[in-house]
XYZ file of C-alpha atoms in Angstrom:
606
model
C -16.756 -23.248 -11.743
C -15.051 -22.543 -15.037
C -11.221 -22.318 -13.976
C -9.953 -25.710 -14.906
C -6.502 -25.268 -16.270
C -4.981 -28.672 -15.785
C -3.732 -28.775 -19.428
C -2.119 -25.262 -19.337
C 1.658 -25.300 -19.784
C 3.222 -24.550 -17.550
C 0.832 -24.751 -14.664
C 0.513 -21.534 -12.734
C -1.781 -21.875 -9.752
C -4.232 -24.607 -8.617
C -7.732 -23.164 -9.260
C -9.296 -25.624 -7.003
C -7.038 -24.425 -4.130
C -8.090 -20.842 -4.812
C -11.661 -21.767 -4.643
C -11.225 -23.655 -1.472
C -9.568 -20.773 0.363
C -12.064 -18.250 -0.915
C -15.302 -20.000 -0.555
C -14.736 -22.959 1.901
C -12.379 -21.244 4.386
C -12.747 -17.525 4.235
C -16.238 -17.503 2.996
C -16.075 -14.460 0.849
C -19.570 -15.046 -0.261
C -20.683 -13.696 3.060
C -19.199 -10.311 2.028
C -21.950 -9.908 -0.559
C -24.390 -9.326 2.517
C -22.489 -6.120 3.453
C -23.400 -2.655 1.945
C -19.968 -2.171 0.321
C -20.121 -5.505 -1.651
C -23.838 -6.025 -2.202
C -23.599 -5.636 -5.887
C -21.371 -8.728 -6.217
C -22.030 -12.317 -6.113
C -20.024 -15.708 -6.417
C -20.740 -15.323 -10.198
C -19.124 -11.937 -10.270
C -16.053 -13.125 -8.245
C -15.751 -16.066 -10.608
C -15.771 -13.860 -13.720
C -13.033 -11.813 -12.361
C -11.068 -14.734 -11.477
C -11.514 -16.531 -14.789
C -10.507 -13.350 -16.718
C -7.401 -12.828 -14.748
C -6.516 -16.449 -15.239
C -7.120 -16.209 -19.100
C -5.039 -13.117 -19.355
C -2.173 -14.693 -17.329
C -2.277 -17.825 -19.600
C -2.486 -16.075 -22.928
C -0.904 -12.679 -22.455
C 1.600 -13.052 -19.496
C 3.060 -16.572 -19.559
C 4.066 -16.643 -23.109
C 6.775 -13.977 -22.744
C 8.062 -15.111 -19.342
C 11.299 -16.502 -20.456
C 11.685 -13.928 -23.407
C 11.550 -10.959 -20.811
C 14.416 -12.518 -18.963
C 16.539 -13.112 -21.983
C 15.876 -9.674 -23.562
C 16.130 -7.279 -20.800
C 15.014 -3.519 -21.374
C 17.710 -1.497 -22.948
C 18.434 2.143 -23.141
C 18.542 3.756 -26.631
C 20.934 6.607 -27.599
C 18.043 9.164 -27.123
C 17.433 8.018 -23.547
C 14.104 6.096 -24.414
C 13.850 2.391 -23.243
C 13.163 -0.489 -25.472
C 11.004 -3.347 -23.914
C 9.266 -6.385 -25.411
C 6.206 -5.449 -27.384
C 4.363 -8.325 -25.565
C 4.810 -6.603 -22.321
C 2.954 -3.583 -23.342
C 0.290 -5.631 -24.966
C -0.155 -7.660 -21.657
C -0.414 -4.476 -19.593
C -2.973 -2.947 -21.970
C -4.994 -6.124 -21.744
C -5.309 -5.874 -17.970
C -6.183 -2.136 -18.233
C -8.844 -2.661 -20.905
C -10.260 -5.555 -18.898
C -10.807 -3.398 -15.775
C -8.857 -5.466 -13.479
C -6.862 -2.531 -12.196
C -10.037 -0.856 -10.850
C -11.245 -3.920 -9.044
C -11.223 -3.090 -5.375
C -11.453 0.747 -5.815
C -14.566 2.703 -4.848
C -17.406 3.393 -7.120
C -16.893 7.188 -6.962
C -13.438 6.895 -8.866
C -14.995 4.338 -11.344
C -13.758 1.321 -9.314
C -16.002 -1.815 -8.875
C -15.694 -2.178 -5.069
C -14.627 -5.737 -5.508
C -13.509 -7.512 -2.336
C -9.879 -6.986 -1.701
C -9.401 -10.729 -1.104
C -10.809 -11.522 -4.552
C -8.786 -8.940 -6.326
C -5.521 -10.292 -4.701
C -6.437 -13.709 -5.717
C -7.065 -12.590 -9.278
C -3.771 -10.666 -9.415
C -1.859 -13.785 -8.139
C -2.516 -15.404 -11.507
C -0.658 -12.720 -13.111
C 2.164 -12.756 -10.507
C 2.511 -16.595 -11.091
C 2.541 -16.234 -14.952
C 5.134 -13.409 -15.242
C 6.285 -11.358 -12.192
C 8.370 -8.958 -14.354
C 5.285 -7.787 -16.107
C 2.986 -8.028 -13.219
C 5.238 -5.823 -11.086
C 4.267 -2.723 -13.164
C 0.696 -3.278 -12.262
C 1.184 -3.996 -8.687
C 3.073 -0.596 -8.288
C 0.459 1.245 -10.123
C -2.316 -0.212 -7.819
C -0.466 0.633 -4.720
C 0.289 4.199 -6.018
C -3.475 4.756 -6.873
C -4.645 3.392 -3.562
C -2.391 5.983 -1.763
C -3.592 8.891 -3.887
C -7.276 7.783 -3.397
C -6.712 7.892 0.262
C -4.829 11.104 0.595
C -5.026 13.133 -2.643
C -7.578 15.726 -3.360
C -10.274 15.540 -5.967
C -8.070 17.188 -8.625
C -5.237 14.845 -8.023
C -7.436 11.874 -8.102
C -9.121 12.906 -11.327
C -5.764 13.858 -12.832
C -3.606 10.896 -11.828
C -5.698 8.077 -10.294
C -8.373 7.674 -12.926
C -5.858 7.187 -15.830
C -3.953 4.694 -13.667
C -7.155 2.612 -13.080
C -7.653 2.726 -16.934
C -4.289 1.355 -17.467
C -3.214 4.554 -19.453
C -0.778 5.767 -16.801
C 1.574 3.579 -14.639
C 3.028 4.433 -11.248
C 6.011 4.056 -9.068
C 7.174 4.779 -5.588
C 10.503 6.569 -5.165
C 11.975 6.276 -1.675
C 15.529 4.963 -1.646
C 18.677 7.084 -2.625
C 22.112 5.711 -3.484
C 23.727 6.908 -0.259
C 20.755 6.162 2.031
C 19.264 2.756 1.100
C 16.522 1.869 3.521
C 17.496 4.862 5.914
C 14.832 7.237 4.794
C 15.872 9.666 7.652
C 18.930 10.396 5.457
C 17.261 11.265 2.177
C 18.548 14.522 0.691
C 15.969 15.015 -2.249
C 14.641 18.501 -1.840
C 11.277 20.213 -2.867
C 10.941 23.926 -2.754
C 7.512 25.538 -2.780
C 6.760 27.925 -5.724
C 4.347 30.858 -5.861
C 1.692 28.784 -7.810
C 1.537 26.145 -5.087
C 3.517 23.559 -6.968
C 6.999 22.495 -5.758
C 10.332 22.053 -7.592
C 12.007 18.642 -6.744
C 15.778 18.099 -6.972
C 17.572 14.828 -5.961
C 18.440 11.296 -7.074
C 16.339 8.183 -6.407
C 17.691 4.677 -6.642
C 16.265 1.177 -7.095
C 12.841 2.591 -8.748
C 11.171 -0.437 -10.199
C 9.182 0.698 -13.264
C 10.951 3.917 -13.157
C 11.180 4.535 -16.830
C 9.766 3.077 -19.888
C 7.563 3.829 -22.896
C 4.784 1.396 -22.172
C 2.219 3.979 -20.909
C 1.169 7.463 -21.712
C 2.635 8.643 -18.453
C 4.441 7.556 -15.341
C 3.213 8.811 -11.934
C 6.079 8.971 -9.427
C 5.497 9.317 -5.781
C 8.485 10.945 -4.325
C 9.691 11.440 -0.765
C 11.585 14.762 -0.326
C 12.206 17.184 2.396
C 11.359 20.897 2.338
C 13.454 23.795 3.424
C 13.097 24.425 7.186
C 11.526 21.231 8.079
C 12.299 19.207 11.196
C 15.218 16.595 10.853
C 15.024 13.016 10.018
C 11.754 11.134 9.001
C 9.661 13.937 10.534
C 10.657 16.274 7.864
C 9.586 13.985 4.901
C 6.841 15.176 2.518
C 5.371 13.189 -0.313
C 4.972 14.607 -3.955
C 3.514 13.525 -7.256
C 6.109 14.078 -9.885
C 4.934 12.841 -13.227
C 7.109 11.959 -16.191
C 4.936 14.356 -18.263
C 3.037 17.451 -17.126
C -0.504 17.549 -18.352
C -2.309 20.419 -20.092
C -5.695 21.945 -19.146
C -7.518 19.044 -20.706
C -5.599 16.564 -18.674
C -3.515 15.255 -21.608
C 0.173 14.568 -21.154
C 2.159 17.308 -22.850
C 5.385 18.878 -21.535
C 8.395 16.577 -20.372
C 9.001 16.955 -16.782
C 12.653 17.068 -15.416
C 12.699 13.383 -14.391
C 15.837 11.938 -16.325
C 16.870 8.174 -16.372
C 20.643 7.917 -15.278
C 20.748 4.206 -15.934
C 19.209 0.810 -15.380
C 20.351 -1.653 -12.783
C 20.924 -5.117 -13.959
C 19.498 -7.646 -11.485
C 19.775 -11.503 -11.196
C 16.241 -11.912 -11.663
C 12.847 -10.073 -12.482
C 14.699 -8.728 -15.456
C 11.780 -7.511 -17.430
C 10.938 -4.832 -14.833
C 12.983 -1.811 -15.342
C 14.874 -0.761 -12.314
C 16.087 2.758 -12.493
C 18.472 5.376 -11.180
C 16.362 8.668 -11.670
C 17.609 12.256 -11.624
C 14.888 14.708 -10.473
C 15.603 18.230 -11.542
C 18.324 17.464 -14.195
C 19.550 20.566 -15.724
C 18.990 19.098 -19.302
C 15.119 19.771 -18.909
C 13.755 23.080 -17.463
C 9.896 23.120 -17.383
C 8.838 26.770 -18.055
C 12.470 27.705 -18.039
C 13.064 26.907 -14.351
C 15.158 24.321 -12.669
C 13.831 21.262 -10.854
C 11.039 18.825 -11.593
C 7.525 20.041 -11.017
C 5.800 18.340 -7.954
C 2.439 18.439 -6.451
C 2.260 17.988 -2.637
C 0.049 15.268 -1.449
C -1.801 16.210 1.723
C 0.300 18.318 4.250
C 3.900 18.999 4.351
C 5.893 16.551 6.653
C 3.313 13.854 6.627
C 4.958 12.086 3.790
C 6.290 9.076 5.473
C 2.979 8.193 7.088
C 1.114 8.562 3.690
C 3.889 6.299 1.945
C 3.414 3.632 4.574
C -0.082 3.306 3.130
C 1.442 2.058 -0.160
C 4.420 0.346 1.528
C 2.340 -1.812 3.557
C 0.084 -2.760 0.740
C 3.263 -3.401 -1.295
C 4.592 -5.722 1.501
C 1.477 -7.970 1.243
C 1.798 -7.807 -2.451
C 5.433 -8.899 -2.427
C 4.512 -11.702 -0.066
C 1.949 -12.780 -2.576
C 4.405 -12.413 -5.444
C 6.828 -14.708 -3.565
C 3.897 -17.065 -3.010
C 2.794 -17.067 -6.687
C 6.398 -17.820 -7.930
C 6.808 -20.439 -5.396
C 3.455 -21.911 -6.137
C 3.975 -22.266 -9.841
C 7.432 -23.655 -9.282
C 5.908 -26.369 -6.985
C 3.389 -27.238 -9.659
C 5.949 -27.463 -12.361
C 8.128 -29.731 -10.100
C 5.055 -31.940 -9.358
C 4.360 -32.371 -13.041
C 7.934 -33.091 -13.787
C 8.215 -35.698 -10.810
C 5.023 -37.514 -12.232
C 6.634 -38.011 -15.733
C 10.324 -38.383 -15.222
C 11.249 -42.046 -15.034
C 14.428 -42.834 -13.113
C 15.323 -45.388 -10.432
C 13.376 -48.148 -8.744
C 11.192 -48.124 -5.793
C 12.861 -49.420 -2.514
C 10.224 -51.985 -2.150
C 10.529 -53.490 -5.531
C 14.326 -53.992 -4.857
C 17.499 -54.033 -7.152
C 16.433 -56.944 -9.422
C 13.434 -54.943 -11.001
C 14.414 -53.465 -14.430
C 11.480 -51.050 -14.794
C 12.051 -47.584 -13.847
C 9.432 -45.596 -11.918
C 8.298 -42.076 -12.067
C 10.623 -40.175 -9.472
C 7.529 -39.223 -7.535
C 7.656 -42.690 -6.099
C 10.828 -42.099 -4.149
C 10.383 -40.885 -0.636
C 13.005 -37.983 -0.759
C 11.280 -36.660 -3.793
C 7.882 -36.831 -2.038
C 9.485 -35.033 1.010
C 10.605 -32.290 -1.226
C 7.270 -31.921 -2.964
C 5.350 -32.046 0.380
C 7.770 -29.340 1.755
C 6.928 -27.071 -1.214
C 3.090 -27.787 -1.025
C 3.116 -26.945 2.694
C 5.028 -23.733 2.144
C 3.212 -22.378 -0.913
C -0.273 -23.375 0.064
C 0.147 -22.127 3.596
C 1.564 -18.877 2.210
C -1.287 -18.336 -0.281
C -3.709 -18.946 2.530
C -1.812 -16.367 4.761
C -1.870 -13.646 1.881
C -5.501 -14.104 1.184
C -6.377 -14.067 4.931
C -4.601 -10.537 4.973
C -6.697 -9.605 2.015
C -9.745 -10.706 4.006
C -8.722 -8.499 6.936
C -8.434 -5.518 4.483
C -12.054 -6.214 3.627
C -12.799 -6.305 7.299
C -11.348 -2.916 8.005
C -13.570 -1.544 5.228
C -16.871 -3.259 5.849
C -17.128 -4.966 9.135
C -20.342 -4.000 10.874
C -18.894 -2.359 14.069
C -16.059 -0.021 14.790
C -14.453 -2.542 17.231
C -14.471 -5.262 14.436
C -12.835 -2.852 11.921
C -10.165 -1.845 14.615
C -9.380 -5.455 15.571
C -8.988 -6.197 11.923
C -6.548 -3.260 11.511
C -4.476 -4.206 14.465
C -4.283 -7.885 13.469
C -3.324 -6.884 9.893
C -0.620 -4.608 11.186
C 0.813 -7.411 13.155
C 0.795 -9.914 10.391
C 1.988 -7.623 7.678
C 5.666 -8.111 8.293
C 5.088 -11.844 8.553
C 3.061 -11.989 5.249
C 5.941 -10.288 3.588
C 8.951 -11.993 5.011
C 7.704 -15.543 5.574
C 6.786 -16.120 1.819
C 9.999 -14.348 0.571
C 11.984 -16.893 2.623
C 10.178 -20.121 2.460
C 8.716 -19.735 -1.021
C 12.123 -19.204 -2.356
C 13.101 -22.405 -0.583
C 10.219 -23.972 -2.467
C 11.759 -22.816 -5.611
C 15.234 -24.214 -4.517
C 13.508 -27.580 -3.916
C 11.755 -27.378 -7.278
C 15.242 -27.138 -8.939
C 16.390 -30.167 -6.925
C 13.233 -32.246 -8.063
C 14.272 -31.534 -11.572
C 17.810 -32.704 -10.865
C 20.433 -31.700 -13.423
C 17.811 -30.240 -15.665
C 16.626 -27.930 -12.869
C 19.483 -25.422 -13.152
C 19.422 -25.263 -17.010
C 17.286 -22.857 -19.015
C 15.326 -25.693 -20.517
C 12.949 -25.518 -17.649
C 11.367 -22.441 -15.786
C 12.410 -23.342 -12.303
C 16.004 -21.731 -12.438
C 14.445 -18.410 -13.455
C 11.574 -18.638 -10.908
C 14.294 -19.090 -8.219
C 16.282 -16.005 -9.585
C 13.123 -13.891 -9.878
C 11.757 -14.917 -6.465
C 15.107 -14.336 -4.778
C 14.580 -10.517 -5.090
C 11.338 -10.682 -2.884
C 13.383 -11.045 0.388
C 14.884 -7.476 -0.451
C 11.808 -5.809 -2.063
C 9.862 -3.549 0.310
C 12.330 -3.952 3.198
C 14.771 -6.810 3.939
C 14.126 -9.788 6.014
C 15.993 -8.132 9.047
C 14.008 -4.874 8.834
C 10.834 -6.518 8.866
C 12.013 -8.584 11.911
C 12.847 -5.258 13.617
C 9.475 -3.948 12.677
C 7.617 -6.794 14.056
C 9.416 -7.172 17.448
C 10.289 -3.517 17.760
C 7.064 -1.854 16.767
C 4.247 -4.180 15.831
C 4.058 -6.259 19.012
C 4.063 -2.963 21.003
C 1.622 -0.918 19.014
C -1.674 0.144 20.680
C -0.461 -0.934 24.047
C 0.741 -4.342 22.862
C -2.867 -5.260 22.070
C -2.195 -6.897 18.586
C -0.224 -9.769 19.679
C -2.990 -10.974 22.264
C -5.522 -10.656 19.554
C -3.465 -12.993 17.264
C -3.067 -15.383 20.129
C -6.792 -15.342 20.847
C -7.466 -16.248 17.191
C -5.096 -19.178 17.673
C -6.703 -20.224 20.676
C -10.183 -20.170 19.103
C -8.851 -22.503 16.363
C -7.088 -24.964 18.689
C -10.321 -25.144 20.735
C -12.254 -26.112 17.793
C -9.689 -28.611 16.574
C -9.331 -30.212 19.984
C -12.960 -31.483 19.861
C -12.318 -33.186 16.509
C -10.272 -36.223 17.384
C -7.031 -37.496 15.982
C -4.947 -36.031 14.429
C -6.435 -32.407 14.687
C -6.399 -32.662 18.527
C -2.841 -33.536 18.497
C -1.955 -30.691 16.088
C -4.121 -28.349 18.257
C -2.129 -29.328 21.476
C 1.141 -28.658 19.652
C 0.106 -25.328 18.280
C -1.278 -24.299 21.719
C 2.065 -24.842 23.188
C 3.937 -22.919 20.444
C 1.545 -20.075 20.811
C 2.155 -19.981 24.595
C 5.889 -19.776 23.833
C 5.353 -16.728 21.561
C 3.752 -15.107 24.536
C 6.343 -16.067 27.073
C 9.314 -15.241 24.866
C 8.024 -11.859 23.760
C 7.545 -11.009 27.474
C 11.130 -12.197 28.403
C 12.677 -10.180 25.412
C 10.992 -6.895 26.581
C 11.095 -7.483 30.360
C 13.653 -4.767 30.799
C 12.194 -2.445 28.040
C 15.567 -2.141 26.448
C 15.747 -2.605 22.758
C 19.420 -3.460 22.912
C 18.466 -6.529 24.746
C 15.310 -7.373 23.008
C 16.169 -6.853 19.296
C 19.575 -8.520 18.406
C 17.839 -11.788 17.428
C 14.786 -10.280 16.043
C 15.340 -12.309 12.737
C 14.960 -15.587 14.759
C 11.754 -14.239 16.379
C 10.028 -13.442 13.004
C 10.994 -16.700 11.627
C 9.673 -18.700 14.870
C 6.380 -16.592 14.799
C 6.156 -17.078 11.075
C 6.111 -20.755 11.356
C 3.639 -20.750 14.232
C 1.297 -18.485 12.135
C 1.562 -20.802 9.184
C 0.791 -23.910 11.381
C -2.180 -21.921 12.656
C -3.256 -21.304 8.957
C -2.793 -24.952 8.258
C -5.059 -25.866 11.118
C -7.587 -23.485 10.053
C -7.579 -25.167 6.556
C -7.993 -28.543 8.119
C -11.021 -27.279 9.895
C -12.555 -26.155 6.669
C -11.726 -29.626 5.069
C -12.870 -31.670 8.141
C -15.349 -34.518 7.237
C -14.748 -34.005 3.479
C -13.430 -36.716 1.331
C -11.481 -36.830 -1.867
C -7.926 -36.439 -2.944
C -7.962 -32.752 -2.733
C -8.862 -32.721 0.923
C -6.568 -35.570 1.621
C -3.712 -33.607 0.000
C -4.612 -30.642 2.506
C -4.362 -32.939 5.485
C -1.071 -34.594 4.407
C 0.476 -31.212 3.799
C -0.645 -30.073 7.399
C 0.718 -33.333 8.964
C 4.035 -32.632 7.137
C 4.182 -29.012 8.465
C 3.191 -30.009 12.007
C 5.912 -32.834 12.032
C 8.739 -31.485 10.169
C 8.364 -27.585 10.350
C 6.926 -26.486 13.536
C 9.194 -28.434 15.722
C 12.007 -26.172 14.401
C 10.463 -23.323 16.440
C 11.432 -25.044 19.851
C 15.022 -24.484 19.253
C 14.342 -20.950 18.106
C 12.457 -19.960 21.109
C 15.076 -21.617 23.418
C 17.709 -19.424 21.747
C 15.468 -16.342 22.305
C 14.893 -17.161 25.845
C 18.472 -17.447 26.586
C 19.160 -13.901 25.582
C 21.980 -14.999 23.527
C 24.342 -12.170 22.428
C 26.726 -13.989 19.974
C 25.873 -11.470 17.237
C 26.597 -8.445 19.419
C 29.279 -9.255 21.799
C 32.237 -9.736 19.215
C 34.841 -7.617 17.704
C 34.676 -6.747 14.157
C 38.296 -7.631 13.641
C 37.372 -11.326 14.392
C 35.648 -11.733 10.949
């Protein structure tokens, strides 16, 4: 296999680990036997992965720090200046066909397995998340329109996005509403020609405006007159930056106006915009409002947008993972070369300094990072494999089970990496010591960039409420038992393989039993007021149990195999089972107690 980038500086991902997860654990080669993927082979998968890694190293990584130092800026005429290297990198991905990877053949996609496409995209996310974010949003936008748009919409908007000529966004939040979409006030009024005129303001729009593509396809949530209140009245509209002529070419400027850019602590190369739809300075065809095109039916907008949001949540989790992963590799490289101190065994009399990787506390920090980032990458790719199951599994039952399990795991796959891979970045800074928080090394920027992911696509607390308040109850509560059955199957296999796998299996089985018991106790009265106050503790506990399961799965795939790589897998699993999984005991105890510290207090006590 070609992808050997040990000499690349800085290191991005470990290609050996990616190959292990794809081929030795998830067995993606078996997907080639299914009709949807029969045109592919390991060779075609490797070609895509090699191409993505090459573009990441040559096109994305070189402007990682420059994009942070030279943020996009607004010119007097309202246009935005971005680094030329960013546009070149985006164009390279489009020209390589990577945006079309997992899309259907009938819209010029390659029907690549989703898990392989996500693994390829992780290279770009590790190299430069600011630039990669434009592409992640575009892919999610195109997936939504491919699922719910009509043929004309797909031909007009999706195909140019897959070519890399157009880029896409999602426009949900408003300045007053934040995450509370029921309170949005953007309006869309139907016109005689079937289009809509959209007016309102959208906030926190990543990739919301720039000059790096021929067009920007905004997907906008809005309410139409006479619709039901709250989220039931939300519809979804395509509102492009430029309207297109009869030949499909961008022509007239639509009434989408940049009000200003938000300045973030990290991910600074991605424009984050406040947009005004229906600004009076631009009146297409002499009428007020931005021209919008309804996607599907009125009042179905939130359900449609969740298609993109759920995909984006897994994407955010993988982005957090990729940033944590490259930070870990850079800390590891630094620890192997930085000479400081003497080993405990050699004593004070020794005058020879040793690489800091010899010190137990540095090893602890590196092992923690390895356990977090390799566990998170495995979880993210497992979710990608589940998407492939929903598309290609041989029976309806298999496809439905994969969908249910994916729904349950999505909030975990987003929130756990967004919490613990940021911690990995923090530890990477610590390994670097005083150099870690200087700009001489990348780890301080990786931390700042990654910190945004716990807010992107829903905060940690929102996903906790989603998991405990919705996902464990959906479809009659069948998703959680499905997950516990998967864990039980893994522990049964591991129990027969002797020490230490049998010990880890026993520990994991106990933790899984506590998930079942605690969930039942929280919902015993059917009262959300009693069940949900400590939802964040719940998602953190379950997240750790899921990652422990993922680690035991990796150990099964590595069982009986020798060499440094496999020994590294086993020691990282050992760290997680001994240092991390025991934390869940106290969390489950707190949840079982029904503690109301956060609810039974007076606001004046703060």
